[in-house]
Short mmCIF file of C-alpha atoms and ligand atoms in Angstrom, two decimals:
data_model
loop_
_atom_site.label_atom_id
_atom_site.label_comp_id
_atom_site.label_asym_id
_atom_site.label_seq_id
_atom_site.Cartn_x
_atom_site.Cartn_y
_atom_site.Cartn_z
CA UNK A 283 18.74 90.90 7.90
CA UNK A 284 17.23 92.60 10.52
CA UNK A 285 13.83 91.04 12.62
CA UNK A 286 12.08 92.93 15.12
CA UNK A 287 9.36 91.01 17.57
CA UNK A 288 6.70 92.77 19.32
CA UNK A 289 5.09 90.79 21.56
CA UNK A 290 3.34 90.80 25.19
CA UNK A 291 5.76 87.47 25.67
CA UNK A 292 9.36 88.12 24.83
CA UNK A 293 10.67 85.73 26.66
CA UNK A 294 8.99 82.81 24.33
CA UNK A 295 11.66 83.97 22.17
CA UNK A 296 15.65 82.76 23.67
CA UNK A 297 14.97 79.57 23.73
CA UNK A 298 14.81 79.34 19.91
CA UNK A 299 17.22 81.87 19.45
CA UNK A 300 19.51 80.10 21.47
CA UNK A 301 19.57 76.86 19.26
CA UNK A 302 21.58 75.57 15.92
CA UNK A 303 21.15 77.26 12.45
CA UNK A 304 19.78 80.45 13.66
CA UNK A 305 22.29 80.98 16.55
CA UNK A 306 25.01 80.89 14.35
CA UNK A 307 23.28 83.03 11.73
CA UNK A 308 22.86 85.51 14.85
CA UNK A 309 26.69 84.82 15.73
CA UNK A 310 28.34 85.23 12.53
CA UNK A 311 25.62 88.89 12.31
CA UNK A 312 24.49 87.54 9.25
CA UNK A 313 20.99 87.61 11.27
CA UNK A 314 19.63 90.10 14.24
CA UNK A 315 16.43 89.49 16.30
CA UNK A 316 15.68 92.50 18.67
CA UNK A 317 12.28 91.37 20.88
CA UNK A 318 10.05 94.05 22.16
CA UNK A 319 7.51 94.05 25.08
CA UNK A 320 4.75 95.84 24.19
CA UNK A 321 3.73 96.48 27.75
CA UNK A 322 6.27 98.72 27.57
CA UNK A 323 3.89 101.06 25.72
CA UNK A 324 0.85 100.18 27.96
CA UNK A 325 -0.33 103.51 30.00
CA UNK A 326 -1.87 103.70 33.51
CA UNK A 327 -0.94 102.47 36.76
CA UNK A 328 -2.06 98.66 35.71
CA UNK A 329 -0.40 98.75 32.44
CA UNK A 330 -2.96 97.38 30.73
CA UNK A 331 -2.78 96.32 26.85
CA UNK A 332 -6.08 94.85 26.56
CA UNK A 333 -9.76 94.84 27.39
CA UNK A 334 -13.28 94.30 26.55
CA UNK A 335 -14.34 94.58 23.36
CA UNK A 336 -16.89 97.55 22.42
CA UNK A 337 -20.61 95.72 21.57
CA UNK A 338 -19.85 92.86 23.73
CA UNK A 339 -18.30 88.97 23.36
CA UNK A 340 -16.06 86.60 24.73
CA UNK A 341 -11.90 87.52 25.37
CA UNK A 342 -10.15 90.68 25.09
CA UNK A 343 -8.92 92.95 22.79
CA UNK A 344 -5.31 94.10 21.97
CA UNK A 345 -5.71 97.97 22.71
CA UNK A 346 -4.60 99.95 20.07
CA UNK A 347 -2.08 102.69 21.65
CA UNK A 348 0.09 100.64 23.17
CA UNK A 349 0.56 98.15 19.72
CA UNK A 350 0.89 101.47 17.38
CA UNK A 351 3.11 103.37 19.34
CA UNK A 352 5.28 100.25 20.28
CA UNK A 353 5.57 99.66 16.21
CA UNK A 354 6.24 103.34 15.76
CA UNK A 355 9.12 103.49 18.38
CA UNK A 356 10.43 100.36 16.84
CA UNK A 357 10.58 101.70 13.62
CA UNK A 358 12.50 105.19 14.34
CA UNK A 359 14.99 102.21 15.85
CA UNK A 360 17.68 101.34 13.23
CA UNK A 361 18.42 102.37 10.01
CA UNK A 362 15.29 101.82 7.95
CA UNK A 363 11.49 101.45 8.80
CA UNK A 364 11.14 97.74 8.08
CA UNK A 365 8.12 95.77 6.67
CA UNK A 366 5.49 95.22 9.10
CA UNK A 367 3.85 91.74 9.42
CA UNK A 368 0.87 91.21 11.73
CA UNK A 369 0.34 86.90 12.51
CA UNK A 370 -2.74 86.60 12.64
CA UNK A 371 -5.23 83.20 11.59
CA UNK A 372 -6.89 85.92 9.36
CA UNK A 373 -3.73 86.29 6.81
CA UNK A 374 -2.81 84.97 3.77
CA UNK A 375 -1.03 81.99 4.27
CA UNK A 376 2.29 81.47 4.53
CA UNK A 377 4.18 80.10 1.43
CA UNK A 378 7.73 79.04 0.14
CA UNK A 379 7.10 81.83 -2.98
CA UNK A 380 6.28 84.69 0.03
CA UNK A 381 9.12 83.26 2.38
CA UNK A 382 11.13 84.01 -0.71
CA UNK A 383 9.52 87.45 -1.39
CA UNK A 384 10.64 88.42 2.18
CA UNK A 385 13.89 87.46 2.23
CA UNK A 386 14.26 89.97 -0.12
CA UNK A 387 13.73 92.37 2.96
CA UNK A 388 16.23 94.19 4.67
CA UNK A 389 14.33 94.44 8.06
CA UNK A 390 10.62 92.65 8.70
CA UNK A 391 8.72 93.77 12.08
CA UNK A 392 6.54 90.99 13.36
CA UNK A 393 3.68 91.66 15.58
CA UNK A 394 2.23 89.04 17.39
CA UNK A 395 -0.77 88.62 18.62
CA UNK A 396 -3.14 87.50 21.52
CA UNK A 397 -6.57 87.13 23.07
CA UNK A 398 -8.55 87.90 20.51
CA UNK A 399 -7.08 89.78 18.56
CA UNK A 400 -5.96 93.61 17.29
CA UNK A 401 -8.36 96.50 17.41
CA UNK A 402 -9.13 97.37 13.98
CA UNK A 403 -7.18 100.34 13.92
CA UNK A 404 -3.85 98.25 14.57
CA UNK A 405 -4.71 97.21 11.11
CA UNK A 406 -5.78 100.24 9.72
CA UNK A 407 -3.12 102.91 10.75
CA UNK A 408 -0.46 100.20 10.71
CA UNK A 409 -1.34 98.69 7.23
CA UNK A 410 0.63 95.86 8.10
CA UNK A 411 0.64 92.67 5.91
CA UNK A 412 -1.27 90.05 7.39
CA UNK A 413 0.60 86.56 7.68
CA UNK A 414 -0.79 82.89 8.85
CA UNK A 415 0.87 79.94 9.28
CA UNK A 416 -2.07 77.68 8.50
CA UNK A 417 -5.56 76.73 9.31
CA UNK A 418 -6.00 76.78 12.69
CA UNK A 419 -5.52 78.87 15.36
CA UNK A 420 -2.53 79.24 17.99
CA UNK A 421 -2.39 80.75 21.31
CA UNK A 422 -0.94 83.64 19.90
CA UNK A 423 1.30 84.97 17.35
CA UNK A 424 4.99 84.36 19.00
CA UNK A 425 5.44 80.64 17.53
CA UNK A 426 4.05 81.82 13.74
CA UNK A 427 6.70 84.67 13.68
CA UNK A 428 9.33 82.18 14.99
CA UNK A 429 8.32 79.87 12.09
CA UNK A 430 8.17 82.69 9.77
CA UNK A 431 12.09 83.46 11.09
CA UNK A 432 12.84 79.97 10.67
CA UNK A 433 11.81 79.51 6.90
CA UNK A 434 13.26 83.01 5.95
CA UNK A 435 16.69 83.00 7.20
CA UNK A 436 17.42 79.56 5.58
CA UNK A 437 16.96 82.09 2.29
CA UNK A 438 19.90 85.12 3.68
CA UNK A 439 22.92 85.05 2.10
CA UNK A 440 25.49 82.70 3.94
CA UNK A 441 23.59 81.37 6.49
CA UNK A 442 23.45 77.79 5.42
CA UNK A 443 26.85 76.70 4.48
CA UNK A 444 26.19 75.89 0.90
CA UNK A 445 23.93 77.89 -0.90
CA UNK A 446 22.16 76.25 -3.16
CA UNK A 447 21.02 73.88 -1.04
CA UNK A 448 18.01 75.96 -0.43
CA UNK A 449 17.30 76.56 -3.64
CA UNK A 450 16.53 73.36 -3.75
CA UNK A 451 14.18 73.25 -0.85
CA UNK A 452 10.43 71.71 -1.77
CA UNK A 453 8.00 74.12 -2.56
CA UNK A 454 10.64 77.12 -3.43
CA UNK A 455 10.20 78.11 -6.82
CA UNK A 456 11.82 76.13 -9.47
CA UNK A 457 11.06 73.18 -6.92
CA UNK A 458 7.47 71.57 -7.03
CA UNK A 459 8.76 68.91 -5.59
CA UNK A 460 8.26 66.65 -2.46
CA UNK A 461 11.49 64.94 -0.76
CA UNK A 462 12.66 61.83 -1.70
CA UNK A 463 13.79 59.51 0.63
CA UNK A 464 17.73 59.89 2.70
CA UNK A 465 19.66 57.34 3.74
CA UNK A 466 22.89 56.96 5.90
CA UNK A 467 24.59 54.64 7.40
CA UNK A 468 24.35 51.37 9.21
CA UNK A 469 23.42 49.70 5.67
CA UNK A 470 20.81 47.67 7.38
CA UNK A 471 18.90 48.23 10.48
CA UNK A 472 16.37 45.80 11.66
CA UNK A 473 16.13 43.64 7.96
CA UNK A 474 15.67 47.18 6.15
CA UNK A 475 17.92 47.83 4.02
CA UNK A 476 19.39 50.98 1.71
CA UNK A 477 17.96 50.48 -1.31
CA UNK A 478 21.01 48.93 -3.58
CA UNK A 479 20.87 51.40 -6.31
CA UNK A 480 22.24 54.60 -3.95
CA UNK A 481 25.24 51.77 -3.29
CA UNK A 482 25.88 51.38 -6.52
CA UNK A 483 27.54 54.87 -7.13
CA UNK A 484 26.05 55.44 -10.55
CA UNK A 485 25.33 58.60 -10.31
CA UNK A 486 22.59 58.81 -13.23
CA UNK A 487 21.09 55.86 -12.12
CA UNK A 488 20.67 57.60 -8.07
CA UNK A 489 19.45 60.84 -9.82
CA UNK A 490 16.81 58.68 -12.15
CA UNK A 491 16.20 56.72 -8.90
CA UNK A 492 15.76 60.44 -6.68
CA UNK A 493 13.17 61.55 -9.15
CA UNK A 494 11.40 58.94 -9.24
CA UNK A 495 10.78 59.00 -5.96
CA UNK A 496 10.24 62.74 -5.52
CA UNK A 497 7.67 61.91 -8.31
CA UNK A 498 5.74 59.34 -7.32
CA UNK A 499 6.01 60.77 -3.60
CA UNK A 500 4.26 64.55 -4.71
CA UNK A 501 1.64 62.49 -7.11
CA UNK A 502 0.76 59.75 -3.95
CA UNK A 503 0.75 62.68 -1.36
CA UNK A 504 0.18 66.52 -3.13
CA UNK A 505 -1.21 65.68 -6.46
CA UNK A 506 -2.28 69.32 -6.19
CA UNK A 507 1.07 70.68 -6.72
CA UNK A 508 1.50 69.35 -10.02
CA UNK A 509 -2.18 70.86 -10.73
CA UNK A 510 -2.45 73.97 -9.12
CA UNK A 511 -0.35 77.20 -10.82
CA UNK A 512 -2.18 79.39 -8.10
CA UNK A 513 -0.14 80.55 -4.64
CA UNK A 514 2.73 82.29 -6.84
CA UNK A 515 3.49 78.58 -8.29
CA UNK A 516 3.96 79.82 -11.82
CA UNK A 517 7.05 79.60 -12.35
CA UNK A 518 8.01 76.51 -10.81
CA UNK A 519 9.71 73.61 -13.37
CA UNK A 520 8.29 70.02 -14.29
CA UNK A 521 10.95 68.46 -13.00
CA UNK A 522 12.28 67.71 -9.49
CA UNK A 523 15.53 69.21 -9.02
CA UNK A 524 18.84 67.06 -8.42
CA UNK A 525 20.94 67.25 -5.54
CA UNK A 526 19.51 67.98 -2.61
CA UNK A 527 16.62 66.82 -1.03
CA UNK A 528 14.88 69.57 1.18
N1 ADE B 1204 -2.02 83.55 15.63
C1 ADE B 1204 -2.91 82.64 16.01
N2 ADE B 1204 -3.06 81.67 15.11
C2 ADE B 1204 -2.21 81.99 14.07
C3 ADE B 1204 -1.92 81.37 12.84
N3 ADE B 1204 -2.51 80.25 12.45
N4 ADE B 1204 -1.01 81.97 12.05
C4 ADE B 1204 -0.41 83.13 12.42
N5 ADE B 1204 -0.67 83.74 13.58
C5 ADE B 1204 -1.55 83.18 14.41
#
């Protein structure tokens, strides 16, 4: 699977890149990132990819030539025009049902962000899907498409050594499930102790004792998962799945 960055920071990027799962996805070529500075589109002698906005306010505006003609470039790069994703606060939020939909991708161009914001007719010539990571509001859009990375290539095909294991994530579909708790060893650190049933190896007994958990966890915590079918939830079981734990 192919990702393409366009940002005004590339070099946010290596140090994330660099590290664990997603190094090795990148090693192995399961996974490429290519990372794009879209000053490199900016015209003039200063360069310049933003400025005031038209009708007055605080910050500055992402122009518009430089962002459409770095995503058009981009796109005649490799050997399909991939799905473009602006980050922006203003999206629809991120979810494990639409981290699953774009896994299904062969190629995603992100566009990040900054000041405040795109011109409107990034939006409207680009027709870009428009992605947030939550309620609030980053610096820019470089750490939301490097979470967006990070939740989708734990879905491509090899890149965590057993596969199911993300099917069994919380949240994915068939999964409405929070966690339950992990243990490892010492047995006892401190007076607390492994609860005596996961020692017992009987193995119906630790998966009755794993739901239960997961259960009582999701109703204490996100009683709205059990409630809500909305956010692409529909198809998600009534009961927590066995095995793994993410
Ligand atoms: N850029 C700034 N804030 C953001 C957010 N919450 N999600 C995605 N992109 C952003």
């Amino acid at each position: 699977m192919r990702f393409d960055c366009l940002t005004l920071f590339p070099d946010m990027f290596p140090g994330y890149l660099g590290q664990s799962l997603l190094k090795k996805a990148l090693d192995r070529g399961l996974v490429e990132v290519h990372l794009h500075d879209i000053r490199q589109w900016a015209k003039g002698r200063h360069l310049q990819v933003d400025d005031r906005p038209f009708g007055g306010g605080p910050g500055m505006v992402l122009k518009v030539e430089p962002v459409v003609e770095c995503v058009e470039a981009v796109q005649r790069q490799g050997p399909a025009p991939g799905r473009v994703i602006l980050l922006t606060p203003q999206g629809r939020r991120l979810t494990q049902p639409i981290v699953e939909e774009l896994s299904a991708e062969r190629r995603l161009v992100l566009l990040c962000g900054r000041y405040e914001g795109f011109d409107q007719r990034v939006i409207d010539i680009l027709r870009p899907d428009e992605i947030s990571i939550g309620d609030y509001v980053l610096n820019g859009g470089e750490v939301a498409a490097m979470v967006l990375i990070d939740a989708v290539i734990r879905l491509v095909p090899d890149v965590l050594g057993d596969r199911s294991s993300s099917q069994e994530d919380s949240f994915s579909t068939g999964n409405r499930w929070l966690e339950f708790a992990q243990y490892t060893r010492p047995r006892e650190y401190r007076g607390l102790c492994v609860p005596e049933v996961l020692l017992s190896g009987d193995h119906e007994a630790i998966l009755r004792w794993r739901r239960e958990q997961s259960y009582s966890k999701t109703r204490q915590r996100r009683a709205d998962l059990f409630e809500s079918p909305a956010a692409g939830r529909e198809r998600q079981s009534d009961q927590p799945s066995e095995g793994s734990n993410r």
